[in-house]
Every structure is written in structure tokens, then in C-alpha cells.
CSV table of C-alpha atoms in Angstrom, one decimal:
chain,number,residue,atom,x,y,z
A,1,MET,CA,-0.3,-0.1,0.3
A,2,ARG,CA,2.5,2.2,0.7
A,3,LYS,CA,4.3,1.7,-2.3
A,4,ARG,CA,1.4,2.3,-4.0
A,5,LYS,CA,1.0,5.4,-2.7
A,6,THR,CA,4.7,7.0,-3.3
A,7,ALA,CA,4.2,5.3,-7.4
A,8,LYS,CA,0.9,8.0,-6.9
A,9,ILE,CA,2.6,10.8,-5.8
A,10,ILE,CA,5.7,10.3,-8.4
A,11,LEU,CA,3.4,10.7,-11.4
A,12,ILE,CA,1.1,13.0,-9.6
A,13,SER,CA,3.9,15.0,-9.4
A,14,ALA,CA,5.9,14.2,-12.8
A,15,ALA,CA,2.3,15.3,-14.4
A,16,ALA,CA,2.2,18.9,-12.7
A,17,ALA,CA,6.1,19.5,-13.6
A,18,ALA,CA,5.4,18.6,-17.2
A,19,VAL,CA,1.9,20.4,-17.6
A,20,LEU,CA,4.2,23.8,-15.7
A,21,CYS,CA,7.0,23.2,-18.4
A,22,VAL,CA,3.8,23.6,-21.0
A,23,VAL,CA,2.4,26.0,-19.8
A,24,LEU,CA,5.7,28.3,-19.3
A,25,LEU,CA,6.6,27.5,-23.3
A,26,THR,CA,3.8,28.5,-24.1
A,27,VAL,CA,3.7,32.0,-22.0
A,28,CYS,CA,7.3,32.4,-22.8
A,29,ASN,CA,6.5,32.2,-26.5
A,30,ALA,CA,3.3,34.2,-27.0
A,31,VAL,CA,5.5,36.7,-24.9
A,32,VAL,CA,8.2,36.9,-27.5
A,33,ILE,CA,6.3,36.9,-30.5
A,34,ARG,CA,3.7,39.1,-29.1
A,35,SER,CA,6.2,41.6,-28.3
A,36,SER,CA,8.2,41.9,-31.7
A,37,SER,CA,5.6,41.1,-34.5
A,38,ASP,CA,5.2,44.7,-34.8
A,39,GLY,CA,8.8,45.0,-35.6
A,40,VAL,CA,9.5,42.0,-38.4
A,41,ILE,CA,8.5,44.1,-41.6
A,42,ASP,CA,8.9,43.7,-44.8
A,43,ALA,CA,12.3,45.0,-47.2
A,44,SER,CA,10.4,47.5,-48.7
A,45,GLU,CA,9.1,49.0,-45.4
A,46,ALA,CA,12.3,49.5,-43.5
A,47,GLY,CA,13.4,52.7,-42.5
A,48,ARG,CA,16.8,54.2,-41.4
A,49,TYR,CA,19.0,52.7,-38.6
A,50,ASP,CA,22.6,53.3,-37.5
A,51,ALA,CA,23.3,49.8,-38.7
A,52,ILE,CA,22.2,46.4,-40.2
A,53,LEU,CA,22.5,43.8,-37.8
A,54,VAL,CA,23.1,40.2,-39.1
A,55,PHE,CA,23.3,37.3,-37.4
A,56,GLY,CA,25.5,34.6,-37.7
A,57,CYS,CA,25.3,30.5,-38.3
A,58,LYS,CA,26.8,27.4,-39.5
A,59,VAL,CA,30.2,27.4,-41.9
A,60,GLY,CA,32.1,24.7,-43.1
A,61,ALA,CA,35.7,23.6,-42.2
A,62,ASP,CA,36.8,25.2,-45.5
A,63,GLY,CA,35.3,28.7,-44.2
A,64,THR,CA,32.4,28.0,-46.8
A,65,PRO,CA,29.2,30.1,-45.2
A,66,SER,CA,26.3,27.3,-45.2
A,67,ALA,CA,22.8,28.1,-47.3
A,68,LEU,CA,21.2,29.7,-44.4
A,69,LEU,CA,24.0,31.8,-43.9
A,70,ARG,CA,24.4,32.9,-47.4
A,71,ASP,CA,21.1,33.7,-47.5
A,72,ARG,CA,21.1,35.9,-44.6
A,73,VAL,CA,24.3,38.2,-45.9
A,74,ASP,CA,22.5,38.5,-49.1
A,75,CYS,CA,19.5,40.0,-47.1
A,76,ALA,CA,22.0,42.3,-45.4
A,77,CYS,CA,23.8,43.8,-48.3
A,78,ALA,CA,20.7,44.0,-50.2
A,79,LEU,CA,19.0,46.7,-47.8
A,80,TYR,CA,22.2,48.0,-47.3
A,81,PHE,CA,22.4,49.1,-51.2
A,82,ALA,CA,18.9,50.1,-50.4
A,83,GLY,CA,20.0,52.5,-48.6
A,84,VAL,CA,19.2,51.3,-45.4
A,85,SER,CA,21.7,52.0,-43.0
A,86,ASP,CA,25.7,53.0,-44.0
A,87,ARG,CA,26.8,50.2,-42.1
A,88,ILE,CA,26.2,46.4,-41.7
A,89,LEU,CA,27.1,44.2,-38.0
A,90,MET,CA,28.2,40.9,-38.8
A,91,SER,CA,27.8,39.6,-35.9
A,92,GLY,CA,28.8,35.9,-35.0
A,93,HIS,CA,31.5,33.2,-33.7
A,94,ALA,CA,35.0,32.5,-34.2
A,95,ASP,CA,37.2,31.0,-32.2
A,96,THR,CA,41.3,29.7,-32.0
A,97,SER,CA,40.3,26.4,-33.4
A,98,GLY,CA,39.7,28.2,-36.9
A,99,TYR,CA,36.2,28.4,-36.5
A,100,ASP,CA,35.2,31.6,-38.2
A,101,GLU,CA,31.7,33.1,-39.1
A,102,VAL,CA,32.0,36.5,-39.3
A,103,THR,CA,35.0,36.5,-41.8
A,104,ALA,CA,32.8,34.1,-43.9
A,105,MET,CA,30.0,36.6,-43.5
A,106,LYS,CA,32.2,39.8,-44.6
A,107,LYS,CA,33.7,38.0,-47.4
A,108,ARG,CA,30.5,37.4,-48.9
A,109,ALA,CA,29.5,41.1,-48.4
A,110,VAL,CA,32.8,42.7,-49.9
A,111,GLU,CA,31.9,40.0,-52.7
A,112,SER,CA,28.9,41.1,-53.3
A,113,GLY,CA,30.0,45.3,-53.6
A,114,VAL,CA,29.4,45.9,-50.0
A,115,PRO,CA,32.4,48.5,-49.5
A,116,GLU,CA,35.0,46.9,-46.5
A,117,GLU,CA,34.9,49.9,-44.5
A,118,CYS,CA,30.5,49.8,-44.2
A,119,ILE,CA,31.5,46.2,-42.4
A,120,TYR,CA,32.2,46.0,-38.8
A,121,THR,CA,32.5,42.5,-37.7
A,122,ASP,CA,32.4,41.0,-33.4
A,123,PRO,CA,33.3,37.7,-33.4
A,124,MET,CA,32.1,37.1,-29.7
A,125,GLY,CA,28.8,36.9,-30.6
A,126,TYR,CA,28.6,33.4,-29.6
A,127,THR,CA,24.6,33.8,-28.8
A,128,THR,CA,21.7,36.0,-30.1
A,129,TYR,CA,21.7,37.8,-26.5
A,130,ASP,CA,25.5,38.2,-26.7
A,131,SER,CA,25.1,39.6,-30.5
A,132,VAL,CA,22.4,42.5,-29.5
A,133,LEU,CA,23.6,43.5,-26.0
A,134,ARG,CA,27.2,44.3,-28.1
A,135,ALA,CA,25.9,45.8,-30.8
A,136,ARG,CA,24.7,48.0,-28.6
A,137,GLU,CA,27.3,48.1,-25.5
A,138,VAL,CA,30.2,47.6,-27.5
A,139,PHE,CA,29.4,49.1,-30.8
A,140,GLY,CA,27.3,51.8,-29.7
A,141,PHE,CA,24.1,51.3,-31.8
A,142,ASP,CA,21.1,52.5,-30.7
A,143,THR,CA,18.8,51.4,-34.0
A,144,VAL,CA,19.0,48.1,-36.0
A,145,ILE,CA,17.6,46.0,-38.6
A,146,ALA,CA,17.9,42.4,-37.5
A,147,VAL,CA,18.2,40.5,-40.2
A,148,THR,CA,18.2,36.4,-40.1
A,149,GLN,CA,15.6,33.2,-41.3
A,150,GLU,CA,11.8,33.8,-39.8
A,151,PHE,CA,11.7,30.8,-37.2
A,152,HIS,CA,14.3,33.2,-35.6
A,153,ILE,CA,13.5,36.4,-35.8
A,154,TYR,CA,11.0,37.2,-33.3
A,155,ARG,CA,13.4,36.8,-30.6
A,156,ALA,CA,16.1,38.7,-32.2
A,157,VAL,CA,13.9,41.3,-32.6
A,158,TYR,CA,12.5,40.7,-28.9
A,159,LEU,CA,16.2,40.8,-27.1
A,160,ALA,CA,17.4,43.6,-28.6
A,161,ARG,CA,14.7,45.6,-27.7
A,162,ALA,CA,14.9,44.5,-24.4
A,163,VAL,CA,18.4,46.0,-24.2
A,164,GLY,CA,17.3,49.2,-24.7
A,165,MET,CA,17.6,49.4,-29.1
A,166,GLU,CA,15.1,50.7,-31.6
A,167,ALA,CA,14.9,47.1,-33.8
A,168,GLU,CA,12.6,45.9,-36.3
A,169,GLY,CA,13.7,42.9,-37.9
A,170,VAL,CA,13.4,41.7,-41.9
A,171,ALA,CA,13.5,37.6,-42.6
A,172,ALA,CA,16.0,36.5,-44.9
A,173,PRO,CA,14.8,34.1,-47.2
A,174,GLU,CA,14.9,30.1,-46.3
A,175,ASN,CA,14.7,29.0,-50.1
A,176,GLY,CA,14.0,25.1,-48.7
A,177,HIS,CA,16.8,24.6,-46.8
A,178,ILE,CA,15.3,23.7,-43.8
A,179,PRO,CA,13.3,21.0,-43.8
A,180,ALA,CA,10.2,20.3,-42.0
A,181,TYR,CA,11.7,17.9,-39.7
A,182,SER,CA,14.6,20.1,-39.1
A,183,THR,CA,15.2,20.2,-35.2
A,184,VAL,CA,15.2,23.6,-35.7
A,185,TYR,CA,11.6,23.9,-35.3
A,186,ILE,CA,12.4,22.0,-31.5
A,187,ARG,CA,14.9,24.4,-30.7
A,188,GLU,CA,13.6,28.0,-31.6
A,189,PRO,CA,10.6,27.6,-29.2
A,190,LEU,CA,12.8,26.4,-25.9
A,191,ALA,CA,15.1,29.7,-26.9
A,192,ARG,CA,12.3,31.7,-26.8
A,193,VAL,CA,12.3,30.6,-22.8
A,194,LYS,CA,16.1,31.1,-22.5
A,195,ALA,CA,15.1,34.9,-24.3
A,196,VAL,CA,12.7,35.7,-22.1
A,197,TYR,CA,15.2,35.0,-19.2
A,198,CYS,CA,17.5,36.9,-20.7
A,199,ALA,CA,15.6,39.6,-21.3
A,200,LEU,CA,14.5,39.6,-17.5
A,201,PHE,CA,17.4,38.9,-15.2
A,202,LEU,CA,20.3,39.1,-17.2
A,203,PRO,CA,22.3,42.2,-16.2
A,204,ASP,CA,23.8,44.3,-19.1
A,205,SER,CA,27.1,46.2,-19.2
A,206,ARG,CA,25.8,49.6,-18.2
A,207,SER,CA,25.6,48.2,-14.3
A,208,ASP,CA,29.7,47.6,-14.0
A,209,GLY,CA,31.4,50.3,-16.4
A,210,GLY,CA,34.1,47.3,-17.2
A,211,GLU,CA,34.4,44.2,-19.6
A,212,GLY,CA,31.3,42.5,-17.7
A,213,SER,CA,29.9,40.0,-19.7
A,214,LEU,CA,30.9,41.8,-23.2
A,215,GLY,CA,34.3,40.4,-22.7
A,216,VAL,CA,36.3,44.1,-23.7
A,217,ASN,CA,36.1,47.3,-22.8
A,218,ASN,CA,33.4,49.2,-23.9
A,219,THR,CA,33.3,50.7,-27.1
A,220,SER,CA,31.5,53.1,-29.2
A,221,ILE,CA,31.2,54.6,-32.5
A,222,ASN,CA,32.0,58.0,-33.0
A,223,GLU,CA,31.2,61.7,-35.0
A,224,ASN,CA,33.1,59.8,-38.3
A,225,GLY,CA,31.7,56.8,-37.5
A,226,GLU,CA,34.8,54.4,-36.8
A,227,HIS,CA,35.4,52.6,-33.7
A,228,SER,CA,36.5,54.6,-31.0
A,229,HIS,CA,39.8,51.6,-29.9
A,230,GLY,CA,40.6,48.3,-31.4
A,231,ILE,CA,37.0,46.7,-32.6
A,232,SER,CA,37.0,45.0,-36.0
């Protein structure tokens, strides 16, 4: 009898935990989408921004950008040539092992005709939150238009706004590169839960005035549109 009672308690607890997880997932996804949906726009609706913020994703071992990354960069270049901004910030992951998203992104943009001096790179955009926080706190941008695919754009705009920027976003084409069974459709709803946590609880660099979580001293763009010190 005692074992049955214990098993019943465990089952009820597990069921309650599952319900709470579903509620949390549903609420966080609703918050992210509803808070950012007004900012997800068509490229033709774009205004003028301090920068076009492009989020990195996978590159091959030889540095070749993935199809999704190529589409992001191409979309950003189209916005640049449309006069949306005269600066593109490529934000992604680069490390000492040779893996480098931002160099691949910059190279494609230069090959597309964007002047090299108009392209800024941030190799410490390890997460979406890192990318938007550093866009504001390191590079000094107040207004951005984010570029990534539709599955990611709502979270990108939500977090950019959460760190204090005026942000809108344009979804880059997917061109069939994401199959219906892709794990992104599982990971993204979970990532939105983390995004809400970041927006509510993670401190930004403004509270410490030093290196903080940014990994470098605060840097801004001077009146000539140049970095005030050593960020490429």
C-alpha cells in the first residue's frame, strides 16, 4: 500500500511538472512573438537605422558559409544597397580553432560590392543575446534592423529591444534550406524561454562599467563612424 501511494505521488508530481513546462513554454513563446511581431517587417518597409545586424550561423570546415548564412548576408547586402544603413554588423562565433563565421560573412558581403570599411565584425556573438547586447554596448548602436531567418527573427527583435535598442527585423529567405523535420522547430521554442529569462534577469554591462560579460571594454562609434578603439 505504501509503495502504491509513493508511486501515485511521483506520477502526480511528474504530471504537474509536465503541465508547468508546457505552460511556461507557451507563455514565453507568446511573450516573444507578441512583443516583436510589430517589428518584423518587409524589406520594402524598412526605414533608416544605425546598423544592419546580421546573425551568424554555421560555416563549413573550409570557411564556406552555409546556405542559411549566405541568404542572411545577401539579404543584408540588399538592405545596404537600398540605403537602409551605411553600416553592416556581422555578429557570430569565431575561435582559435579556426572556426570563423564573421570572416566568411564579411567576405561574402565584400564580394557582393559592400565597401569593406562599412562592414563591422563581432566574433563574440556567441548567442543572440550576446550579439544584441554587444551591438548596443560595444558598438554603440541605438537603432538596428536585424537579419536572420523567420524562425529566429522574432527572438532577435525581442532581445534587441530588451537591451534598449529600437529594433525591427527582416526575415531572410529560407529557400527550402530548412526541412520540415528540422530540429530548429524544436530548439527555437525552447530558446524563446531562455530569451525571456535573459530579458528579465541577465544584467547588462551598463551596471559595471567595465568588461563585464562583454569580454572587452565598452567601445562606441565616434562621430566619423569609426570605432573608438580596437574592434574590427
